[in-house]
Structures are given as structure tokens and as C-alpha cells.
């Protein structure tokens, strides 16, 4: 029986695509293991799946001055050593990396152990972790056709994004029950990314009374961001994060407000959910979400509100316009031809893994 080690973390977008692949590979008889950071969101997500999780030390690239930036290179070196030893013990036939800062030590440890690596890049351009890791990979799977030009040699393969099968099987009736909502009023889903977004949270709460006249609102606001003052407000349900019930909540929702991480917006696309995207700014990111959002806007799948233009009034107006034009967005989404990313990537894994 072959073993595969997955890695990736820092945000849910670097973890949830792995879940779709892990499920399929387990069905095929593979042993699945996961290496991530001890404090990242990946630990909670993966342990809920019953997959053995191995924490390592890792660093993080911050786009601002922080004393931790001077300590992190040593954490990365420690993580490489830990990964090297772990991989020698686990003896995987292959390693699959979804990116994020924790993946770099695992990729380097794999190279030291002569274990093949496949990388997946969700966004249009590779993040820093994947840029460092790509030279050590056998294949690089990409989501957007435009991404191929950013990957060296003949490594790039257009696979699309692995989507969890469960996301497509949500039941709206269960979503209504979970949130204590009803089906007579449309539902607005607000997601600020797995780590939350203070800017989006504030925009929602500044407009809460106005929006509640037209919508029921389910607000996934991130760790520590639930407002106790607004708890119990009729038609407004807050969660730090939603795990098992997320497919049902998404099925129930009529329109979505979201950041523009590739994993989330591709899930909304498959579910035909009209989106208002508020991408992270260049000051807070490398600009990948801006490119993702522009791509979806050009295709007619979403409207985009740059954070620099976000005010309480502009936010409320764009949400109301999104709902008014929801059928046009749904019609545009019907033209999207989705490839079976899970099947394609599983074949790559089986083809490029070490033979026992």
C-alpha cells in the first residue's frame, strides 16, 4: 500500500483542495498523511478528517516590519530538518504540496529524501512559497490558463481546482435549520476568508439594519470576530468558521460577499452563486486576489468592489445591485466548462509516484 504526504497551510485555501484529493486517494487504497504547522488552521481541518497530522516548525513572510521576520529563517531551517526526519520515517511514494509558508520545509525535506513532489497553485500567479518550491517539483498543477506562463520548463499542467464533492451536495433545507432561517426571504452569505476580514465585517455591521430589510444574513467573520452585541439579532447569524455545515449554508445562500481567494470563488462558481468580491489590497497581499477577481469579473461571474472604494454606502448599493442582477450572473456561469481536477491530479500522482 502506497503512502502520500500532503502539505499546505496558513489559510483554508491552502488546505481544502487537498481534502478532495485525500478522499479519492483513500478510496483507491492509499495511506494519507499530512505535515503542517502546529498553530495553523490546517491542523483543525485535517484532524477533523481523521488523517494523521504531523506538526513542524515553519516561518512566514510578512509584508511589513516585524521582529519575527528575523527569527523565521531559523524556524524554516528547523522545519526542514523536522520534515527530512519525518519523511524518512513515513517513506511516502510522493508528496503533494498546496503551498503556503509551511510547505517550503516539506518540499525541501522531500528533495533531500529523493521523494517526488507535485505542487498545485490555485491563483493566477504563484505565491512566494510555490516560487521557492517549483524548481524542486516534478509537476506543477495550475488553476488558470494564464498561470502556465509563470511556471518554468514543461512542468505546468492545467488541471483546474480540486473541489470537495461534499460542497456540491449541500441541502438548503439543512442550511435553513442550522441558521434558524426560513425560505421566504433571500439569504446573503458573507465570508471574509478563513482568517476573517475586519473591513468586510465592519461594512456588514455598518449596514446591518438596511440589509436585513431585504436579506437574512449568515456571516462567517473569522476567529475572535463574533460581535456579542449583535448575537441573537433576528435574521443575522454569526460564526467564526463553519466546518461540516458549510455545504448546506452555501446551498441555502442566494448571493455571496467574499474575498477573492481562488478556492472559495471556484466553489461559488460551481454552485452558481452570484458574487461581490472584495479582494485583498496590494498593501496586504501580493495582488493575487485582485487578479482572480478581475478574471471572474471579465467572465461575468462576479462584481468587484476594490477595498479602496469600500464605504458603507457603496457596499450596501453593490450588494443590492448584485441581488437585482443575480440571474445575469447565473446565466454567465452556465458557460463555464469545469474539468475534473480531482481525476486529473490523481492520475498525475499515480504516474509520478515512486514504485515500491
C-alpha positions as a LaTeX table, in Angstrom:
\begin{tabular}{lrrr}
\hline
Residue & $x$ (\AA) & $y$ (\AA) & $z$ (\AA) \\
\hline
Unk1 & 0.00 & 0.00 & 0.00 \\
Unk2 & 1.43 & 3.39 & $-1.04$ \\
Unk3 & 1.66 & 6.40 & 1.25 \\
Unk4 & 1.21 & 10.02 & 0.20 \\
Unk5 & 2.09 & 13.05 & 2.32 \\
Unk6 & 0.13 & 16.25 & 1.82 \\
Unk7 & 1.25 & 19.68 & 2.94 \\
Unk8 & $-0.05$ & 23.24 & 2.74 \\
Unk9 & $-1.38$ & 25.74 & 5.21 \\
Unk10 & $-1.72$ & 29.24 & 6.53 \\
Unk11 & $-5.28$ & 29.64 & 5.25 \\
Unk12 & $-8.17$ & 27.34 & 4.39 \\
Unk13 & $-7.50$ & 27.95 & 0.70 \\
Unk14 & $-4.20$ & 26.10 & 1.07 \\
Unk15 & $-5.90$ & 23.14 & 2.74 \\
Unk16 & $-9.44$ & 22.46 & 1.48 \\
Unk17 & $-8.45$ & 21.48 & $-2.10$ \\
Unk18 & $-6.31$ & 18.76 & $-0.53$ \\
Unk19 & $-9.42$ & 17.28 & 1.10 \\
Unk20 & $-10.94$ & 16.40 & $-2.28$ \\
Unk21 & $-7.77$ & 14.58 & $-3.35$ \\
Unk22 & $-7.32$ & 12.86 & 0.00 \\
Unk23 & $-10.84$ & 11.43 & $-0.15$ \\
Unk24 & $-10.31$ & 9.99 & $-3.63$ \\
Unk25 & $-6.88$ & 8.54 & $-2.84$ \\
Unk26 & $-8.17$ & 6.86 & 0.31 \\
Unk27 & $-10.87$ & 5.22 & $-1.78$ \\
Unk28 & $-8.09$ & 3.90 & $-4.02$ \\
Unk29 & $-6.27$ & 2.39 & $-1.05$ \\
Unk30 & $-3.58$ & 5.00 & $-0.39$ \\
Unk31 & $-2.35$ & 5.77 & 3.11 \\
Unk32 & $-2.68$ & 9.52 & 3.64 \\
Unk33 & $-0.58$ & 11.66 & 5.98 \\
Unk34 & $-0.35$ & 15.43 & 6.47 \\
Unk35 & 2.50 & 17.72 & 7.51 \\
Unk36 & 1.56 & 21.25 & 8.58 \\
Unk37 & 2.21 & 23.90 & 11.18 \\
Unk38 & 1.30 & 23.40 & 14.81 \\
Unk39 & $-0.68$ & 26.63 & 15.03 \\
Unk40 & $-2.19$ & 26.95 & 11.53 \\
Unk41 & $-5.81$ & 26.39 & 10.54 \\
Unk42 & $-4.74$ & 23.21 & 8.71 \\
Unk43 & $-4.36$ & 21.31 & 11.99 \\
Unk44 & $-8.04$ & 21.65 & 12.90 \\
Unk45 & $-9.27$ & 20.95 & 9.36 \\
Unk46 & $-7.13$ & 17.86 & 8.81 \\
Unk47 & $-7.66$ & 16.28 & 12.24 \\
Unk48 & $-11.43$ & 16.51 & 11.67 \\
Unk49 & $-10.89$ & 14.27 & 8.63 \\
Unk50 & $-9.24$ & 11.58 & 10.74 \\
Unk51 & $-5.93$ & 11.94 & 8.88 \\
Unk52 & $-2.70$ & 11.64 & 10.92 \\
Unk53 & $-1.24$ & 15.13 & 11.29 \\
Unk54 & 2.43 & 15.91 & 11.93 \\
Unk55 & 3.31 & 19.49 & 13.02 \\
Unk56 & 6.61 & 21.10 & 12.08 \\
Unk57 & 8.26 & 24.44 & 12.71 \\
Unk58 & 7.71 & 26.99 & 9.94 \\
Unk59 & 8.21 & 30.65 & 9.17 \\
Unk60 & 6.05 & 33.24 & 7.49 \\
Unk61 & 6.78 & 36.02 & 5.02 \\
Unk62 & 5.28 & 39.27 & 6.32 \\
Unk63 & 4.95 & 42.31 & 4.06 \\
Unk64 & 5.68 & 44.66 & 6.94 \\
Unk65 & 8.41 & 45.16 & 9.54 \\
Unk66 & 8.24 & 42.64 & 12.36 \\
Unk67 & 10.93 & 41.24 & 14.62 \\
Unk68 & 9.59 & 37.76 & 13.81 \\
Unk69 & 10.98 & 38.22 & 10.27 \\
Unk70 & 14.47 & 37.85 & 11.76 \\
Unk71 & 13.57 & 34.67 & 13.65 \\
Unk72 & 11.64 & 32.92 & 10.91 \\
Unk73 & 14.64 & 31.82 & 8.78 \\
Unk74 & 15.79 & 29.75 & 11.76 \\
Unk75 & 12.28 & 28.29 & 12.13 \\
Unk76 & 12.34 & 27.30 & 8.47 \\
Unk77 & 15.74 & 25.59 & 8.87 \\
Unk78 & 14.37 & 23.70 & 11.87 \\
Unk79 & 11.28 & 22.78 & 9.81 \\
Unk80 & 13.44 & 21.39 & 7.00 \\
Unk81 & 15.28 & 19.16 & 9.48 \\
Unk82 & 11.99 & 18.01 & 11.04 \\
Unk83 & 10.48 & 17.33 & 7.60 \\
Unk84 & 13.55 & 15.40 & 6.48 \\
Unk85 & 13.36 & 13.10 & 9.50 \\
Unk86 & 9.58 & 12.70 & 9.29 \\
Unk87 & 9.67 & 11.81 & 5.60 \\
Unk88 & 12.43 & 9.27 & 6.17 \\
Unk89 & 10.17 & 7.59 & 8.70 \\
Unk90 & 6.90 & 7.85 & 6.75 \\
Unk91 & 8.50 & 6.76 & 3.45 \\
Unk92 & 5.84 & 8.27 & 1.14 \\
Unk93 & 5.80 & 7.43 & $-2.55$ \\
Unk94 & 5.10 & 11.10 & $-3.30$ \\
Unk95 & 4.43 & 14.47 & $-1.64$ \\
Unk96 & 1.64 & 16.82 & $-2.74$ \\
Unk97 & 2.02 & 20.48 & $-1.81$ \\
Unk98 & $-0.75$ & 23.07 & $-1.90$ \\
Unk99 & 1.52 & 25.97 & $-0.97$ \\
Unk100 & 1.59 & 28.33 & 1.96 \\
Unk101 & 4.63 & 29.05 & 4.10 \\
Unk102 & 4.61 & 25.66 & 5.86 \\
Unk103 & 5.05 & 23.78 & 2.57 \\
Unk104 & 8.59 & 25.02 & 1.83 \\
Unk105 & 10.38 & 22.94 & 4.52 \\
Unk106 & 8.38 & 19.87 & 3.45 \\
Unk107 & 9.32 & 20.30 & $-0.22$ \\
Unk108 & 12.99 & 20.76 & 0.69 \\
Unk109 & 12.87 & 17.75 & 3.00 \\
Unk110 & 11.36 & 15.73 & 0.16 \\
Unk111 & 14.17 & 16.74 & $-2.18$ \\
Unk112 & 16.74 & 15.64 & 0.41 \\
Unk113 & 14.99 & 12.26 & 0.61 \\
Unk114 & 14.63 & 11.97 & $-3.21$ \\
Unk115 & 10.83 & 11.85 & $-2.92$ \\
Unk116 & 8.93 & 13.27 & $-5.94$ \\
Unk117 & 6.81 & 16.37 & $-5.34$ \\
Unk118 & 3.72 & 17.66 & $-7.14$ \\
Unk119 & 2.63 & 21.23 & $-6.46$ \\
Unk120 & $-0.75$ & 22.87 & $-7.02$ \\
Unk121 & $-1.12$ & 26.63 & $-7.48$ \\
Unk122 & $-4.65$ & 27.98 & $-7.05$ \\
Unk123 & $-4.07$ & 31.59 & $-8.00$ \\
Unk124 & $-3.16$ & 33.10 & $-11.35$ \\
Unk125 & 0.45 & 33.72 & $-10.34$ \\
Unk126 & 2.49 & 31.58 & $-7.93$ \\
Unk127 & 2.85 & 32.69 & $-4.33$ \\
Unk128 & 6.29 & 33.07 & $-2.76$ \\
Unk129 & 6.22 & 29.60 & $-1.17$ \\
Unk130 & 5.44 & 27.96 & $-4.51$ \\
Unk131 & 8.00 & 30.11 & $-6.34$ \\
Unk132 & 10.66 & 28.74 & $-3.99$ \\
Unk133 & 9.32 & 25.18 & $-4.31$ \\
Unk134 & 8.70 & 24.91 & $-8.07$ \\
Unk135 & 12.34 & 24.12 & $-9.01$ \\
Unk136 & 12.13 & 21.02 & $-6.79$ \\
Unk137 & 8.82 & 19.73 & $-8.20$ \\
Unk138 & 8.19 & 17.17 & $-10.93$ \\
Unk139 & 4.87 & 18.72 & $-11.95$ \\
Unk140 & 3.02 & 21.94 & $-11.17$ \\
Unk141 & $-0.78$ & 21.89 & $-11.45$ \\
Unk142 & $-2.44$ & 25.24 & $-12.19$ \\
Unk143 & $-6.00$ & 26.53 & $-11.99$ \\
Unk144 & $-5.97$ & 29.36 & $-14.54$ \\
Unk145 & $-4.74$ & 29.00 & $-18.16$ \\
Unk146 & $-2.82$ & 32.27 & $-17.68$ \\
Unk147 & $-0.73$ & 30.61 & $-14.95$ \\
Unk148 & 1.19 & 28.34 & $-17.32$ \\
Unk149 & 3.47 & 31.17 & $-18.46$ \\
Unk150 & 4.63 & 31.69 & $-14.86$ \\
Unk151 & 5.93 & 28.12 & $-14.40$ \\
Unk152 & 9.32 & 27.03 & $-15.72$ \\
Unk153 & 10.10 & 24.32 & $-18.26$ \\
Unk154 & 7.38 & 21.82 & $-19.15$ \\
Unk155 & 6.23 & 21.28 & $-15.57$ \\
Unk156 & 2.94 & 23.17 & $-15.76$ \\
Unk157 & $-0.30$ & 21.26 & $-16.30$ \\
Unk158 & $-3.72$ & 22.92 & $-16.45$ \\
Unk159 & $-5.86$ & 20.84 & $-14.10$ \\
Unk160 & $-8.34$ & 23.28 & $-12.60$ \\
Unk161 & $-9.03$ & 23.35 & $-8.88$ \\
Unk162 & $-9.87$ & 20.21 & $-6.86$ \\
Unk163 & $-13.29$ & 20.77 & $-5.30$ \\
Unk164 & $-14.63$ & 18.71 & $-2.41$ \\
Unk165 & $-17.51$ & 16.55 & $-3.57$ \\
Unk166 & $-19.41$ & 17.37 & $-0.40$ \\
Unk167 & $-19.57$ & 21.07 & $-1.35$ \\
Unk168 & $-21.82$ & 20.15 & $-4.29$ \\
Unk169 & $-24.13$ & 18.01 & $-2.15$ \\
Unk170 & $-25.34$ & 20.60 & 0.36 \\
Unk171 & $-29.02$ & 20.75 & 1.31 \\
Unk172 & $-30.64$ & 24.18 & 1.55 \\
Unk173 & $-33.23$ & 22.83 & 4.00 \\
Unk174 & $-30.46$ & 21.84 & 6.40 \\
Unk175 & $-28.87$ & 25.27 & 6.00 \\
Unk176 & $-32.12$ & 27.00 & 6.98 \\
Unk177 & $-32.41$ & 24.75 & 10.05 \\
Unk178 & $-28.76$ & 25.31 & 11.06 \\
Unk179 & $-29.13$ & 29.11 & 10.91 \\
Unk180 & $-32.74$ & 29.24 & 12.14 \\
Unk181 & $-33.70$ & 30.96 & 8.87 \\
Unk182 & $-36.72$ & 30.48 & 6.58 \\
Unk183 & $-37.10$ & 30.19 & 2.80 \\
Unk184 & $-39.38$ & 33.22 & 2.34 \\
Unk185 & $-36.53$ & 35.77 & 2.36 \\
Unk186 & $-33.26$ & 35.60 & 0.38 \\
Unk187 & $-30.02$ & 34.72 & 2.14 \\
Unk188 & $-26.82$ & 36.72 & 1.91 \\
Unk189 & $-23.64$ & 34.78 & 2.74 \\
Unk190 & $-20.64$ & 36.85 & 3.86 \\
Unk191 & $-17.17$ & 35.27 & 4.00 \\
Unk192 & $-14.04$ & 37.25 & 4.73 \\
Unk193 & $-11.65$ & 34.34 & 4.17 \\
Unk194 & $-10.73$ & 31.70 & 6.73 \\
Unk195 & $-8.86$ & 34.27 & 8.84 \\
Unk196 & $-11.66$ & 36.81 & 8.68 \\
Unk197 & $-11.69$ & 40.37 & 7.34 \\
Unk198 & $-12.17$ & 43.31 & 9.67 \\
Unk199 & $-13.00$ & 45.58 & 6.73 \\
Unk200 & $-15.79$ & 43.34 & 5.40 \\
Unk201 & $-17.06$ & 42.61 & 8.91 \\
Unk202 & $-17.37$ & 46.31 & 9.64 \\
Unk203 & $-19.07$ & 47.04 & 6.30 \\
Unk204 & $-21.71$ & 44.39 & 7.04 \\
Unk205 & $-22.37$ & 45.65 & 10.55 \\
Unk206 & $-22.49$ & 49.30 & 9.47 \\
Unk207 & $-25.29$ & 48.33 & 7.07 \\
Unk208 & $-26.95$ & 45.62 & 9.11 \\
Unk209 & $-30.38$ & 47.21 & 9.59 \\
Unk210 & $-30.56$ & 48.25 & 5.92 \\
Unk211 & $-29.54$ & 44.83 & 4.63 \\
Unk212 & $-31.83$ & 42.95 & 6.99 \\
Unk213 & $-34.86$ & 44.59 & 5.38 \\
Unk214 & $-34.08$ & 42.57 & 2.22 \\
Unk215 & $-31.91$ & 39.63 & 3.36 \\
Unk216 & $-31.26$ & 37.08 & 6.04 \\
Unk217 & $-27.51$ & 37.21 & 6.64 \\
Unk218 & $-25.12$ & 34.42 & 7.58 \\
Unk219 & $-21.77$ & 35.97 & 8.43 \\
Unk220 & $-18.57$ & 33.92 & 8.70 \\
Unk221 & $-16.41$ & 36.51 & 10.37 \\
Unk222 & $-13.22$ & 34.72 & 11.48 \\
Unk223 & $-11.65$ & 33.71 & 14.75 \\
Unk224 & $-12.44$ & 36.08 & 17.61 \\
Unk225 & $-14.59$ & 38.36 & 15.43 \\
Unk226 & $-18.11$ & 37.43 & 16.58 \\
Unk227 & $-19.91$ & 40.53 & 17.94 \\
Unk228 & $-21.56$ & 39.67 & 21.26 \\
Unk229 & $-23.56$ & 42.88 & 20.97 \\
Unk230 & $-25.27$ & 41.55 & 17.82 \\
Unk231 & $-25.77$ & 37.97 & 19.00 \\
Unk232 & $-29.40$ & 36.99 & 18.88 \\
Unk233 & $-30.35$ & 39.65 & 16.32 \\
Unk234 & $-33.15$ & 38.15 & 14.24 \\
Unk235 & $-32.12$ & 37.26 & 10.69 \\
Unk236 & $-28.39$ & 37.69 & 11.40 \\
Unk237 & $-26.28$ & 34.64 & 12.25 \\
Unk238 & $-22.56$ & 34.93 & 13.03 \\
Unk239 & $-19.92$ & 32.19 & 13.03 \\
Unk240 & $-16.16$ & 32.29 & 13.46 \\
Unk241 & $-15.89$ & 29.42 & 10.96 \\
Unk242 & $-18.22$ & 26.73 & 9.64 \\
Unk243 & $-16.99$ & 23.19 & 9.06 \\
Unk244 & $-19.42$ & 20.34 & 8.38 \\
Unk245 & $-22.46$ & 22.53 & 7.72 \\
Unk246 & $-20.77$ & 24.78 & 5.13 \\
Unk247 & $-22.15$ & 22.92 & 2.05 \\
Unk248 & $-25.68$ & 23.32 & 3.43 \\
Unk249 & $-25.15$ & 27.01 & 4.18 \\
Unk250 & $-23.77$ & 27.59 & 0.67 \\
Unk251 & $-26.69$ & 25.71 & $-0.89$ \\
Unk252 & $-29.12$ & 27.92 & 1.03 \\
Unk253 & $-27.46$ & 31.21 & 0.03 \\
Unk254 & $-28.73$ & 33.35 & $-2.86$ \\
Unk255 & $-25.75$ & 35.71 & $-3.22$ \\
Unk256 & $-22.28$ & 35.88 & $-1.69$ \\
Unk257 & $-19.91$ & 38.58 & $-0.45$ \\
Unk258 & $-16.34$ & 37.31 & $-0.31$ \\
Unk259 & $-12.64$ & 37.94 & $-0.57$ \\
Unk260 & $-11.23$ & 36.56 & $-3.83$ \\
Unk261 & $-9.20$ & 33.53 & $-2.80$ \\
Unk262 & $-9.26$ & 31.03 & $-5.69$ \\
Unk263 & $-10.64$ & 28.09 & $-3.69$ \\
Unk264 & $-13.70$ & 29.94 & $-2.39$ \\
Unk265 & $-14.63$ & 31.67 & $-5.64$ \\
Unk266 & $-14.32$ & 28.45 & $-7.65$ \\
Unk267 & $-16.66$ & 26.74 & $-5.22$ \\
Unk268 & $-19.16$ & 29.58 & $-5.61$ \\
Unk269 & $-18.79$ & 29.33 & $-9.39$ \\
Unk270 & $-19.61$ & 25.61 & $-9.41$ \\
Unk271 & $-22.63$ & 26.29 & $-7.18$ \\
Unk272 & $-23.76$ & 29.17 & $-9.45$ \\
Unk273 & $-23.73$ & 31.73 & $-6.65$ \\
Unk274 & $-23.51$ & 35.39 & $-7.80$ \\
Unk275 & $-20.59$ & 37.09 & $-6.04$ \\
Unk276 & $-19.48$ & 40.51 & $-4.91$ \\
Unk277 & $-15.71$ & 40.16 & $-4.49$ \\
Unk278 & $-13.64$ & 42.47 & $-2.30$ \\
Unk279 & $-10.04$ & 41.34 & $-2.91$ \\
Unk280 & $-7.16$ & 41.94 & $-0.55$ \\
Unk281 & $-5.25$ & 45.10 & $-1.41$ \\
Unk282 & $-1.68$ & 45.23 & $-2.73$ \\
Unk283 & $-0.63$ & 46.56 & 0.68 \\
Unk284 & $-1.93$ & 43.39 & 2.36 \\
Unk285 & $-1.03$ & 40.83 & $-0.31$ \\
Unk286 & 0.95 & 40.17 & $-3.47$ \\
Unk287 & $-2.08$ & 41.04 & $-5.60$ \\
Unk288 & $-3.22$ & 37.51 & $-6.41$ \\
Unk289 & $-6.78$ & 38.13 & $-5.25$ \\
Unk290 & $-7.04$ & 41.25 & $-7.43$ \\
Unk291 & $-6.09$ & 39.16 & $-10.49$ \\
Unk292 & $-8.54$ & 36.40 & $-9.51$ \\
Unk293 & $-11.35$ & 38.91 & $-9.06$ \\
Unk294 & $-10.67$ & 40.66 & $-12.37$ \\
Unk295 & $-10.71$ & 37.31 & $-14.17$ \\
Unk296 & $-14.11$ & 36.43 & $-12.69$ \\
Unk297 & $-15.47$ & 39.91 & $-13.38$ \\
Unk298 & $-14.36$ & 39.72 & $-17.03$ \\
Unk299 & $-16.10$ & 36.34 & $-17.40$ \\
Unk300 & $-19.32$ & 37.80 & $-15.95$ \\
Unk301 & $-19.30$ & 35.61 & $-12.84$ \\
Unk302 & $-18.86$ & 38.37 & $-10.27$ \\
Unk303 & $-18.89$ & 42.06 & $-9.46$ \\
Unk304 & $-15.78$ & 43.55 & $-7.86$ \\
Unk305 & $-15.57$ & 46.27 & $-5.23$ \\
Unk306 & $-11.95$ & 47.35 & $-4.55$ \\
Unk307 & $-11.31$ & 47.85 & $-0.87$ \\
Unk308 & $-10.09$ & 51.39 & $-1.57$ \\
Unk309 & $-13.61$ & 52.22 & $-2.83$ \\
Unk310 & $-15.41$ & 50.50 & 0.03 \\
Unk311 & $-17.70$ & 52.74 & 2.09 \\
Unk312 & $-20.87$ & 51.84 & 3.99 \\
Unk313 & $-22.94$ & 53.34 & 1.16 \\
Unk314 & $-21.02$ & 51.75 & $-1.76$ \\
Unk315 & $-21.10$ & 48.37 & $-0.03$ \\
Unk316 & $-24.87$ & 48.39 & 0.51 \\
Unk317 & $-25.57$ & 49.63 & $-3.03$ \\
Unk318 & $-23.38$ & 46.97 & $-4.65$ \\
Unk319 & $-24.95$ & 44.18 & $-2.58$ \\
Unk320 & $-28.44$ & 45.31 & $-3.61$ \\
Unk321 & $-27.40$ & 45.59 & $-7.28$ \\
Unk322 & $-25.80$ & 42.13 & $-7.15$ \\
Unk323 & $-29.06$ & 40.61 & $-5.99$ \\
Unk324 & $-31.10$ & 42.54 & $-8.56$ \\
Unk325 & $-28.86$ & 41.22 & $-11.37$ \\
Unk326 & $-28.38$ & 37.72 & $-9.96$ \\
Unk327 & $-29.96$ & 35.93 & $-12.92$ \\
Unk328 & $-27.50$ & 37.51 & $-15.36$ \\
Unk329 & $-24.56$ & 36.27 & $-13.26$ \\
Unk330 & $-26.05$ & 32.77 & $-13.07$ \\
Unk331 & $-26.50$ & 32.69 & $-16.84$ \\
Unk332 & $-22.85$ & 33.64 & $-17.37$ \\
Unk333 & $-21.77$ & 30.86 & $-15.01$ \\
Unk334 & $-23.58$ & 28.26 & $-17.12$ \\
Unk335 & $-20.95$ & 28.77 & $-19.83$ \\
Unk336 & $-18.13$ & 27.65 & $-17.52$ \\
Unk337 & $-16.73$ & 24.25 & $-18.52$ \\
Unk338 & $-15.33$ & 22.60 & $-15.41$ \\
Unk339 & $-12.61$ & 19.98 & $-15.82$ \\
Unk340 & $-12.43$ & 17.07 & $-13.40$ \\
Unk341 & $-9.42$ & 18.33 & $-11.48$ \\
Unk342 & $-9.51$ & 15.51 & $-8.92$ \\
Unk343 & $-9.32$ & 12.75 & $-11.54$ \\
Unk344 & $-6.57$ & 14.55 & $-13.48$ \\
Unk345 & $-4.39$ & 15.18 & $-10.42$ \\
Unk346 & $-4.88$ & 11.68 & $-9.01$ \\
Unk347 & $-3.60$ & 10.26 & $-12.31$ \\
Unk348 & $-0.55$ & 12.55 & $-12.09$ \\
Unk349 & 0.09 & 11.37 & $-8.54$ \\
Unk350 & $-0.11$ & 7.72 & $-9.54$ \\
Unk351 & 2.10 & 8.25 & $-12.61$ \\
Unk352 & 4.82 & 10.22 & $-10.82$ \\
Unk353 & 4.98 & 8.34 & $-7.50$ \\
Unk354 & 7.85 & 6.08 & $-6.54$ \\
Unk355 & 7.28 & 2.40 & $-7.16$ \\
Unk356 & 7.68 & 0.24 & $-4.07$ \\
\hline
\end{tabular}
